[in-house]
PDB file of C-alpha atoms in Angstrom:
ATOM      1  CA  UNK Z 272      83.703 -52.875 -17.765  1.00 91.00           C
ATOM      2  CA  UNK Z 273      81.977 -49.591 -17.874  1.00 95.00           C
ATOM      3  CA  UNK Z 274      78.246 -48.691 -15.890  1.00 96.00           C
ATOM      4  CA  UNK Z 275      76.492 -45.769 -17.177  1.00 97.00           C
ATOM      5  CA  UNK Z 276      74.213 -44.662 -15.147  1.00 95.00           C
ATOM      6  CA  UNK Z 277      71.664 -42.188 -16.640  1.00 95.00           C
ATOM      7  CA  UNK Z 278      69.281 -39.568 -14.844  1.00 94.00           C
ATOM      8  CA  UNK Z 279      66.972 -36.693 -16.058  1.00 94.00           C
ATOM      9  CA  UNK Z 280      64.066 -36.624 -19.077  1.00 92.00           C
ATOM     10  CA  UNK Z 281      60.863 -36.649 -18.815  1.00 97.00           C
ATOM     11  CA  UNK Z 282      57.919 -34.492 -20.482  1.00 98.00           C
ATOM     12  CA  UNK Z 283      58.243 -30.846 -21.775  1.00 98.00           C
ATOM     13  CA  UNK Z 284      56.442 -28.384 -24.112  1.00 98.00           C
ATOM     14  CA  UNK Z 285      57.948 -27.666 -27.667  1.00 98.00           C
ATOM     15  CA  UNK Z 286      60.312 -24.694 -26.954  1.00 98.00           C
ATOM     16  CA  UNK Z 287      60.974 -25.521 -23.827  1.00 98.00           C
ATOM     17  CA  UNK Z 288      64.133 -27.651 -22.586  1.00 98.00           C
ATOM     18  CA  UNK Z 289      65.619 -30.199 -20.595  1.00 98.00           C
ATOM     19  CA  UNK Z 290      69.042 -31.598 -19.229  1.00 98.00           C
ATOM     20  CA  UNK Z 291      70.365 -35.553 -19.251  1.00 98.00           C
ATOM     21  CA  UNK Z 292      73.220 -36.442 -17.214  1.00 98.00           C
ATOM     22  CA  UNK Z 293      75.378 -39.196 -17.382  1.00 98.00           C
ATOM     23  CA  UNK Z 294      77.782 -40.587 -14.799  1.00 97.00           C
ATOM     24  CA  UNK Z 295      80.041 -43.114 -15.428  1.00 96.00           C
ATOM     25  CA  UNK Z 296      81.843 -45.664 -13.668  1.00 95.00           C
ATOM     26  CA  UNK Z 297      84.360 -49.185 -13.796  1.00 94.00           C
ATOM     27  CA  UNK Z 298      87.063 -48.223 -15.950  1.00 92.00           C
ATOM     28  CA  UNK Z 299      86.818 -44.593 -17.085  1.00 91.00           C
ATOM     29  CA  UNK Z 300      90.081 -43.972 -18.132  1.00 91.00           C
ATOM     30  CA  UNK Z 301      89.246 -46.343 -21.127  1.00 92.00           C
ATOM     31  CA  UNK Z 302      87.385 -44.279 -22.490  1.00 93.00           C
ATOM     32  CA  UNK Z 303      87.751 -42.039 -25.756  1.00 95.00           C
ATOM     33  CA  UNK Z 304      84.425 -40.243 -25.928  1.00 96.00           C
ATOM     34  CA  UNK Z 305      80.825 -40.573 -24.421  1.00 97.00           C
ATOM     35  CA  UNK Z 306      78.073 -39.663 -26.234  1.00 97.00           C
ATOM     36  CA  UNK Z 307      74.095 -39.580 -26.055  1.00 98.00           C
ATOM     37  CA  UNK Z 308      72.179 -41.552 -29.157  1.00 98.00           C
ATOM     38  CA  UNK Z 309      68.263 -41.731 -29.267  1.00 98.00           C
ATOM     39  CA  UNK Z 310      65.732 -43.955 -30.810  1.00 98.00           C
ATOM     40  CA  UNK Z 311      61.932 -42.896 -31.778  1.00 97.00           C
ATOM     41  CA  UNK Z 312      59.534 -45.906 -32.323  1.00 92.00           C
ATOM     42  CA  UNK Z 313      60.064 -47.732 -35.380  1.00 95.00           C
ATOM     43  CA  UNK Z 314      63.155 -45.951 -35.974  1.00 96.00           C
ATOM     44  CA  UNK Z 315      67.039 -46.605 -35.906  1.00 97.00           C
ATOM     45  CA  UNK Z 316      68.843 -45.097 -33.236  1.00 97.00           C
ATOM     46  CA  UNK Z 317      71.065 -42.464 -34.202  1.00 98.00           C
ATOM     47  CA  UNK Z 318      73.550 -40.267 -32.621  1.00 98.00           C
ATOM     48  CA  UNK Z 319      72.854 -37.092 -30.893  1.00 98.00           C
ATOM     49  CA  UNK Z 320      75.974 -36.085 -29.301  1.00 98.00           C
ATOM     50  CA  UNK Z 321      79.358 -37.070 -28.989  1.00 98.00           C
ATOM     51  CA  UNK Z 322      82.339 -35.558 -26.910  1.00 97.00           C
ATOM     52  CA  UNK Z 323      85.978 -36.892 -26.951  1.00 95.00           C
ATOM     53  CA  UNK Z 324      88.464 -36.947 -24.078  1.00 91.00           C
ATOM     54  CA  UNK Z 325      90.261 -33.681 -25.884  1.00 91.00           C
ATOM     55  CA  UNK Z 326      87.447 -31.767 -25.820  1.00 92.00           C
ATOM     56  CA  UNK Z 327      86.003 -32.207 -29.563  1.00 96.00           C
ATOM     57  CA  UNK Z 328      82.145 -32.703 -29.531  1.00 98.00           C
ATOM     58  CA  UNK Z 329      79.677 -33.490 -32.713  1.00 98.00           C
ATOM     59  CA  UNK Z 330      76.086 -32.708 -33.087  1.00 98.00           C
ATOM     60  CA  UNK Z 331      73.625 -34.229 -35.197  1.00 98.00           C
ATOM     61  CA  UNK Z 332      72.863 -31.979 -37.655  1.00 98.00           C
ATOM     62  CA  UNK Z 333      69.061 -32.070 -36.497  1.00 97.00           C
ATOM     63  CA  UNK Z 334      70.210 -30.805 -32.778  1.00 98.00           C
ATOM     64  CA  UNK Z 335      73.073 -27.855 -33.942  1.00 98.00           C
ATOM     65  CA  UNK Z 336      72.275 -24.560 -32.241  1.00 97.00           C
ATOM     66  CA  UNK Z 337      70.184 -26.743 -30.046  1.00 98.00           C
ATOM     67  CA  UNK Z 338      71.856 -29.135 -27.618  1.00 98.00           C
ATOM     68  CA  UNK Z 339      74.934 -28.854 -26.266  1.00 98.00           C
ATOM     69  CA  UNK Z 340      77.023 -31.676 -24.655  1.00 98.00           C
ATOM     70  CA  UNK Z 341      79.507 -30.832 -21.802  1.00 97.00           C
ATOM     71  CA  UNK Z 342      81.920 -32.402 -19.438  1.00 96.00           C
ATOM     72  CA  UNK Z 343      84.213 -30.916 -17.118  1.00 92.00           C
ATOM     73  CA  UNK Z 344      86.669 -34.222 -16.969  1.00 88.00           C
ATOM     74  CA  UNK Z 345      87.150 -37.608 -17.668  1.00 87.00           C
ATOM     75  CA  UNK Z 346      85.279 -38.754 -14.199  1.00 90.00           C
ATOM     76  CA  UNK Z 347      82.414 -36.144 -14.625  1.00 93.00           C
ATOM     77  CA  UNK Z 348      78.955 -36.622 -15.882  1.00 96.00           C
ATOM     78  CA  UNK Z 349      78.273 -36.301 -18.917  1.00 97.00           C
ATOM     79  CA  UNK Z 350      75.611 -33.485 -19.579  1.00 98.00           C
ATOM     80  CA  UNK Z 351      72.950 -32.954 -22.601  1.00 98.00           C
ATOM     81  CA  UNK Z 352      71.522 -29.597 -22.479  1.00 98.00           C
ATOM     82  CA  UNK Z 353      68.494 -29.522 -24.749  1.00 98.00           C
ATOM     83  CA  UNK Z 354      67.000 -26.202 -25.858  1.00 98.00           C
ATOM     84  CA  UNK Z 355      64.352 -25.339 -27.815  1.00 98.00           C
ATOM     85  CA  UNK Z 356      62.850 -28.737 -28.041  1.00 98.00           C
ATOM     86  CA  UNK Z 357      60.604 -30.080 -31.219  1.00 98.00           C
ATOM     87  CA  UNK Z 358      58.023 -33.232 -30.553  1.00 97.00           C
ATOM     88  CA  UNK Z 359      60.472 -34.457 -33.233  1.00 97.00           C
ATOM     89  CA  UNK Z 360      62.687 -34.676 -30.431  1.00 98.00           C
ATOM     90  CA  UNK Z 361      60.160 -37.037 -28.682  1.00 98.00           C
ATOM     91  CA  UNK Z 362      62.787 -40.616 -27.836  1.00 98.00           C
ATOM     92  CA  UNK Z 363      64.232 -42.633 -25.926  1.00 98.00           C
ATOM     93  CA  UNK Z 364      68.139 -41.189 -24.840  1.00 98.00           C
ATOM     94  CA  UNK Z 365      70.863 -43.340 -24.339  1.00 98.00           C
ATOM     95  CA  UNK Z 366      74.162 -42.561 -23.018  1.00 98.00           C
ATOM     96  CA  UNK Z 367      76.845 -44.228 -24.702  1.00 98.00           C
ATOM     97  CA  UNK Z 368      80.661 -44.775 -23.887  1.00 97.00           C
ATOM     98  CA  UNK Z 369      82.862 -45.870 -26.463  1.00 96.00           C
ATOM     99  CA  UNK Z 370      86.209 -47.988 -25.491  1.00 94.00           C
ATOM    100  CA  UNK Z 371      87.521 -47.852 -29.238  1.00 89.00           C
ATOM    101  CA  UNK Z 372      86.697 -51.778 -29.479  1.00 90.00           C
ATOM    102  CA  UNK Z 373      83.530 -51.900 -27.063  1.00 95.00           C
ATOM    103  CA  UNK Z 374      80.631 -49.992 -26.512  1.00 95.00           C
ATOM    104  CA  UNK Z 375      78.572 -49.370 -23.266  1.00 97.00           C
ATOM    105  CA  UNK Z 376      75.295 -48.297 -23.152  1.00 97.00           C
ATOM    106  CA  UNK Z 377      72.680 -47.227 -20.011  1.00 97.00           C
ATOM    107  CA  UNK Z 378      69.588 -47.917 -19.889  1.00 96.00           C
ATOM    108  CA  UNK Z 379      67.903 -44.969 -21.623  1.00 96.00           C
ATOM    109  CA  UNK Z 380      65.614 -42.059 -20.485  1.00 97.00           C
ATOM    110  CA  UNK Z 381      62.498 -41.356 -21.919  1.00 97.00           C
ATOM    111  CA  UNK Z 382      61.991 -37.897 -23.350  1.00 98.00           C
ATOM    112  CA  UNK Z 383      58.667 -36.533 -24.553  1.00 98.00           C
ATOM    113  CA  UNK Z 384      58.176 -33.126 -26.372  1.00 98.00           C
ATOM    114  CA  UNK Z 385      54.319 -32.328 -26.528  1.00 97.00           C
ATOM    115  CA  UNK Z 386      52.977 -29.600 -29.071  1.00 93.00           C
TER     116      UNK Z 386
END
């Protein structure tokens, strides 16, 4: 079992930006990468971010040059930096940890990107 317990969002300006963290608890050291997904209304939720326990990260190709996802270990949050933000950004954020056969998922963050 894994908790994810998620924390920032909220409402911002296009341009401006906004960081999501992501702490994790249970058992961690199951873990091969966290990442954050997000779903707009009356869409499928797709991935933002991913980073692996080595280090390797992915990007949408939507949020390159834009977000950046960070961890200093295996028991640190996980952080989404968002720059530059678009209202096409505008969704709900959820962290995600993936156990190779099991997912985990918090309880998602709304974030809102006026123009």
């Amino acid at each position: 079992q894994v908790q994810l317990v998620e924390s920032g969002g909220g409402l911002v300006q296009a341009g401006g930006s906004l960081r999501l963290s992501c702490a994790a608890s249970g058992n961690i050291f199951s873990i091969r990468a966290m990442g954050w997904y997000r779903q707009a209304p009356g869409k499928q939720r797709e991935l933002v971010a991913r980073i692996f326990n080595d280090g390797r990260t992915t990007y949408a190709d939507s949020v390159k040059g834009r977000f950046t996802i960070s961890r200093d270990n295996i028991k640190s949050p996980v952080v989404l930096q968002m720059n530059s933000l678009q209202p096409e950004d505008t969704a709900v954020y959820y962290c995600n940890a993936d156990l190779w056969t099991k997912d985990y998922w918090g309880q998602g963050t709304q974030v809102t990107v006026s123009s």
